[in-house]
Short mmCIF file of C-alpha atoms in Angstrom, two decimals:
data_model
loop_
_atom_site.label_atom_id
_atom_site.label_comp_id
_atom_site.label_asym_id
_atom_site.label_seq_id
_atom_site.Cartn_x
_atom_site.Cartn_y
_atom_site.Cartn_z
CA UNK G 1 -14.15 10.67 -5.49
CA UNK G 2 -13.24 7.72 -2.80
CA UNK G 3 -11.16 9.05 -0.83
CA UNK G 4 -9.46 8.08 3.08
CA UNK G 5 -8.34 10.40 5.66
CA UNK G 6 -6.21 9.32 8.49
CA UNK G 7 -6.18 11.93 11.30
CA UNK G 8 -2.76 12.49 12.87
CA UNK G 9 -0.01 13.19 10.45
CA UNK G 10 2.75 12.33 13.21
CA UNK G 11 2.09 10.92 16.39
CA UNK G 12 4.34 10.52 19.60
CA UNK G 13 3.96 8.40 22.49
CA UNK G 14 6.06 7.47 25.45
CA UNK G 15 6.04 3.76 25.73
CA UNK G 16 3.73 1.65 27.31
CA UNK G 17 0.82 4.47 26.43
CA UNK G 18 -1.79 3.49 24.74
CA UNK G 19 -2.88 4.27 21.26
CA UNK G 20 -5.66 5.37 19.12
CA UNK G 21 -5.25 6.31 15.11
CA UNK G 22 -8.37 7.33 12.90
CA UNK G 23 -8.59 6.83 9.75
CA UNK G 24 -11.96 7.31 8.16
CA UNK G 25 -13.04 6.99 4.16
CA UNK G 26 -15.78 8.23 1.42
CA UNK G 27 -17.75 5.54 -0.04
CA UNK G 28 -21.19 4.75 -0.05
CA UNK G 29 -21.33 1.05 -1.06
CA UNK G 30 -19.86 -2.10 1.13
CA UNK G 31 -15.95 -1.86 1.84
CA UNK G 32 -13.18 -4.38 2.74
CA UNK G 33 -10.66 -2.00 5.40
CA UNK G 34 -7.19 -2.36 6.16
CA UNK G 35 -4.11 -1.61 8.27
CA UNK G 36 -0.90 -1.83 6.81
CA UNK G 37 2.28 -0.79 8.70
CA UNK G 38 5.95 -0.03 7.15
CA UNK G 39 8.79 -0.36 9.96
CA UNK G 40 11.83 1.93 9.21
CA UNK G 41 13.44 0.93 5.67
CA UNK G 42 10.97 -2.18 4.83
CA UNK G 43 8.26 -2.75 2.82
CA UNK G 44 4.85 -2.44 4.14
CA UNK G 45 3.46 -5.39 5.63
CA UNK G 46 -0.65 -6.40 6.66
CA UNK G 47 -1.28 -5.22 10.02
CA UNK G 48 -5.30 -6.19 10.10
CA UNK G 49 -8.01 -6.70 7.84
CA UNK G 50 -11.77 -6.38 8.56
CA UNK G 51 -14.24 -8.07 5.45
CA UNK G 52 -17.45 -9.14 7.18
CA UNK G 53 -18.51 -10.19 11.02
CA UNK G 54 -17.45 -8.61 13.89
CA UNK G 55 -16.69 -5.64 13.50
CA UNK G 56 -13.87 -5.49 16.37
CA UNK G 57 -10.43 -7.33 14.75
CA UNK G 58 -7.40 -8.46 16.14
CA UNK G 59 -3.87 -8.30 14.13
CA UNK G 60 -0.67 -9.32 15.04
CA UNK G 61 1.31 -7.17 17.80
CA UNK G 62 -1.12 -6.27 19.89
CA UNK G 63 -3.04 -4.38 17.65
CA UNK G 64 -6.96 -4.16 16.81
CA UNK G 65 -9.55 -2.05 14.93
CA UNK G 66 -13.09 -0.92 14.92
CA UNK G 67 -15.02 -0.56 12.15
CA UNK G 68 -18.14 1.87 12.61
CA UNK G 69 -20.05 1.44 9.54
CA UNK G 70 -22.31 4.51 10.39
CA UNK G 71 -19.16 6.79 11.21
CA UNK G 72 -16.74 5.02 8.04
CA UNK G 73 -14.08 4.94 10.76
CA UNK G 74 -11.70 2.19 11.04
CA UNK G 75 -9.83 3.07 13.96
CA UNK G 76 -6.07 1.44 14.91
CA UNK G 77 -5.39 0.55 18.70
CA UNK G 78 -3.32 -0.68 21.02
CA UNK G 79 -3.61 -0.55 24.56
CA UNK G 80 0.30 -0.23 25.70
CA UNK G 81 3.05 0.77 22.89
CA UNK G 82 6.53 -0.76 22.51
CA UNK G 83 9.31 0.95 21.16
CA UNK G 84 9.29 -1.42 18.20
CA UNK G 85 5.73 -0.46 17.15
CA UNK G 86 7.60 2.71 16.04
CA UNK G 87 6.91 2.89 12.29
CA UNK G 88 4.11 4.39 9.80
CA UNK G 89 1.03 3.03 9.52
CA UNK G 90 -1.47 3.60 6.70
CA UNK G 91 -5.22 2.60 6.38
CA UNK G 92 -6.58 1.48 3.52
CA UNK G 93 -10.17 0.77 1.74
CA UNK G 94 -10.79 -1.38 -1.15
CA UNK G 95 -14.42 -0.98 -2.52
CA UNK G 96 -15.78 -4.76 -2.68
CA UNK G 97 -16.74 -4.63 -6.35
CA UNK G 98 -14.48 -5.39 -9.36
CA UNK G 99 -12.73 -3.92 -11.01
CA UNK G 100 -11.62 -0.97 -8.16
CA UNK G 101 -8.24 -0.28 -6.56
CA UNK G 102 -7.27 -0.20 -3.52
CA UNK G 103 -7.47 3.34 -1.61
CA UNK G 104 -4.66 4.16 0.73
CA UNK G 105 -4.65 7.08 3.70
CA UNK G 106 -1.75 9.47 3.50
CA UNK G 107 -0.07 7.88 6.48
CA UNK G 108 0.92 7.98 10.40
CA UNK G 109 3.73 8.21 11.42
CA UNK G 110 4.38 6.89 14.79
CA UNK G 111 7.26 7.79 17.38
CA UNK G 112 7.79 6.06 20.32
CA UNK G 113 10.08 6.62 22.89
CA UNK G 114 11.22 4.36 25.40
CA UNK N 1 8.48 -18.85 -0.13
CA UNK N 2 5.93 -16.46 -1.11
CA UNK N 3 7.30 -12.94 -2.27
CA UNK N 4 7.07 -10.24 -4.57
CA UNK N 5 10.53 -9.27 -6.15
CA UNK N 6 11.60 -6.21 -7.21
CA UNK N 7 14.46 -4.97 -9.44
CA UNK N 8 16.67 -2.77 -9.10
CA UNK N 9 16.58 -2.01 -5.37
CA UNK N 10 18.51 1.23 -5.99
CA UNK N 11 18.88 3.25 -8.99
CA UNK N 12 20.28 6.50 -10.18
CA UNK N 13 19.94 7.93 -13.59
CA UNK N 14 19.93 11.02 -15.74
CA UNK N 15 17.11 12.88 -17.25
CA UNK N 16 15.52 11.45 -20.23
CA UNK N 17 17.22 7.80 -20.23
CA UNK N 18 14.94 5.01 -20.66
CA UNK N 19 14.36 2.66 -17.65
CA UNK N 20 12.27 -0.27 -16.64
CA UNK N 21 11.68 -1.77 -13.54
CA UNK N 22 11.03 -4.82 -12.97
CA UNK N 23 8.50 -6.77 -10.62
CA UNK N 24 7.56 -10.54 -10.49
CA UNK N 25 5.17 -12.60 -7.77
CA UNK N 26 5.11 -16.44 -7.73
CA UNK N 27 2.03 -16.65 -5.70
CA UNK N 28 -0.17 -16.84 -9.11
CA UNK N 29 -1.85 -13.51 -8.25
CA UNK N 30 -4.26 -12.05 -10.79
CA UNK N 31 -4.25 -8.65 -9.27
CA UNK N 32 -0.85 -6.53 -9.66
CA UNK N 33 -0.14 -2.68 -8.86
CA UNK N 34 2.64 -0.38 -9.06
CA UNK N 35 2.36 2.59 -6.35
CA UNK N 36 5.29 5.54 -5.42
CA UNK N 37 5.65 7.03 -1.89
CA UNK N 38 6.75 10.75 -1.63
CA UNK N 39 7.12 12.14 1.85
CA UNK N 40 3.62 13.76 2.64
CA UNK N 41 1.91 12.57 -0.14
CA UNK N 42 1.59 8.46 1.02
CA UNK N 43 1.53 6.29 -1.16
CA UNK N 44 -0.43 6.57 -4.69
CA UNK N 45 -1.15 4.14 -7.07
CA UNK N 46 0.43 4.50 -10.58
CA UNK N 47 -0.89 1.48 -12.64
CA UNK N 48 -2.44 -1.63 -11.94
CA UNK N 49 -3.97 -4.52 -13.66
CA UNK N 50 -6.33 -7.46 -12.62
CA UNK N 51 -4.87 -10.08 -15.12
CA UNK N 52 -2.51 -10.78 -18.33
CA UNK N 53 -2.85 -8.38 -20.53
CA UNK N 54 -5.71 -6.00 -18.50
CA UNK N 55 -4.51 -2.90 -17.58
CA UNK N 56 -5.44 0.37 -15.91
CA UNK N 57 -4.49 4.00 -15.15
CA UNK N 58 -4.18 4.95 -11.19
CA UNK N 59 -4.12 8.24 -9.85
CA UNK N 60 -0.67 9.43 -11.31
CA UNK N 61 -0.07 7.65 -14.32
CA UNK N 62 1.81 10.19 -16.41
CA UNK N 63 5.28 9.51 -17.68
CA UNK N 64 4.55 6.04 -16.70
CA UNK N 65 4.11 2.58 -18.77
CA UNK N 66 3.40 -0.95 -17.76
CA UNK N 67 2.70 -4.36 -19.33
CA UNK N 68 1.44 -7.70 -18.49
CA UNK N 69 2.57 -10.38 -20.74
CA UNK N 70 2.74 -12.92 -18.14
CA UNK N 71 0.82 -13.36 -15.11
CA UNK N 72 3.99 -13.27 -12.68
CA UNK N 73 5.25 -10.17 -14.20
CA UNK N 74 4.88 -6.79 -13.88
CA UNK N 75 7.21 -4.19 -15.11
CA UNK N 76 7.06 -0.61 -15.06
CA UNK N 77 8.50 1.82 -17.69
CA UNK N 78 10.17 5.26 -17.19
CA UNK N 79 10.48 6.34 -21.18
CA UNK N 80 12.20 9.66 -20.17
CA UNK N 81 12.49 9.97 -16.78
CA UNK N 82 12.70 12.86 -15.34
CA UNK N 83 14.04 14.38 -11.88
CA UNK N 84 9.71 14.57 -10.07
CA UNK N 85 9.56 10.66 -10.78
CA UNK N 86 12.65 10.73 -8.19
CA UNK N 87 10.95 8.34 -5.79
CA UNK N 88 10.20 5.27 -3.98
CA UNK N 89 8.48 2.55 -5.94
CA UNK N 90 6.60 -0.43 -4.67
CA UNK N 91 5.23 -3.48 -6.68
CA UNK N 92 2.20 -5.37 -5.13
CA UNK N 93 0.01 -8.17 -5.85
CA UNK N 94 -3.20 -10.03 -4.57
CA UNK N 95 -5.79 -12.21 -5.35
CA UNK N 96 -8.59 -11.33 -7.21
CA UNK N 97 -11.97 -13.01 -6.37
CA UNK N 98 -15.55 -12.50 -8.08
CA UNK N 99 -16.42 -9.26 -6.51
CA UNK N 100 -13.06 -7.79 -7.24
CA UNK N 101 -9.39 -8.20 -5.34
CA UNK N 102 -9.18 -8.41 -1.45
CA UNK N 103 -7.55 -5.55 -0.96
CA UNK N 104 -4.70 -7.84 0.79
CA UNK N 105 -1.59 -6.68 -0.87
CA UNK N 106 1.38 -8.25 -0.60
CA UNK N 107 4.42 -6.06 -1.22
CA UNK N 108 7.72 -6.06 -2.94
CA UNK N 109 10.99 -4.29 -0.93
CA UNK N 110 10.79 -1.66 -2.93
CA UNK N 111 12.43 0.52 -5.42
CA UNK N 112 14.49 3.69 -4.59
CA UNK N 113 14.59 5.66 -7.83
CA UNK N 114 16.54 9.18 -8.36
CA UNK N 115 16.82 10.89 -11.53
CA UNK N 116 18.60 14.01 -11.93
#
């Protein structure tokens, strides 16, 4: 069964660290990836989204991600956390043929302290 | 402006009493999903459908109905609720192209749900 892992259940950082969270997934055939984030009490919003190219993408606040096709890791960064990038994040995969949900990671919950 | 709404935002009820709610996009998206978040457990996606009338089973579909009549609407049905559907429900939708939806959800505010 498809399936996506994401590392680190809860993470804390102090601020201005910088941050890594895995996420990696189960499928064999070509994916379209995904970072979503949910700040305290709101809905979650589209942090990133990789479909073809290069394989290094940029998202709002900062953040980026890696996808490693021969690992299937999709990686979150950011080089220097704010106390406002305190929320959960999730990963998600959506297997590019039709007809398929979308997969999402259990979730990382992110703590920073300023 | 673009946005998935959600109704109601907050709800309480009793065991067994019939609820529905209600989701609606006006961004003409084929794609629509219903999905609950539990603490630990992330989010998981209850029904979902890829146009009027077209719908599917997710991973935790029991106790659960939906319909798509219309293409902006989405509602989801509690026959007889009961207290382990106590929960946080989210409506989503996207567009659907010919190898499938992007995967680019766009998500309603969100339901807080609690039977007991």
């Amino acid at each position: 069964a498809q399936s996506v892992s994401q590392h680190n259940h809860h993470v804390i950082l102090s601020e201005a660290a910088s941050l890594e969270l895995g996420c990696n997934y189960s499928y064999g055939g070509t994916v379209n990836l995904f970072w979503y984030v949910q700040y305290p009490g709101q809905h979650l919003q589209l942090l990133l989204k990789y479909f073809s190219g290069d394989p290094l993408v940029k998202g709002i606040k900062g953040f980026e991600a890696e996808f490693i096709k021969s690992k299937f890791s999709f990686n979150l960064r950011k080089p220097s956390v704010q106390w406002s990038d305190t929320a959960e994040y999730f990963c998600a995969v959506a297997p590019r043929q039709a007809g398929t949900a979308l997969i999402f990671g259990k979730g990382t919950t992110l703590s920073v302290s300023s | 402006e673009a946005q998935v709404t959600q109704n109601p935002r907050y709800l309480i009820t009793v065991t067994g009493k019939k609820l529905t709610v209600t989701c609606s996009q006006n961004m003409n998206h084929e794609y629509m999903s219903w999905y609950r978040q539990d603490p630990g457990l992330g989010l998981r996606q209850i029904y979902y459908s890829m146009n009027v009338e077209v719908t599917d089973k997710g991973d935790v579909p029991e106790g659960y109905k939906v319909s798509r009549k219309e293409k902006r609407n989405f509602p989801l049905i509690l026959e007889s609720p009961s207290p382990n559907q106590t929960s946080l429900y989210f409506c989503a939708s996207s567009l659907l192209t010919g190898m499938g939806h992007t995967g680019e959800l766009f998500f309603g505010e969100g339901s807080r749900l609690t039977v007991l």
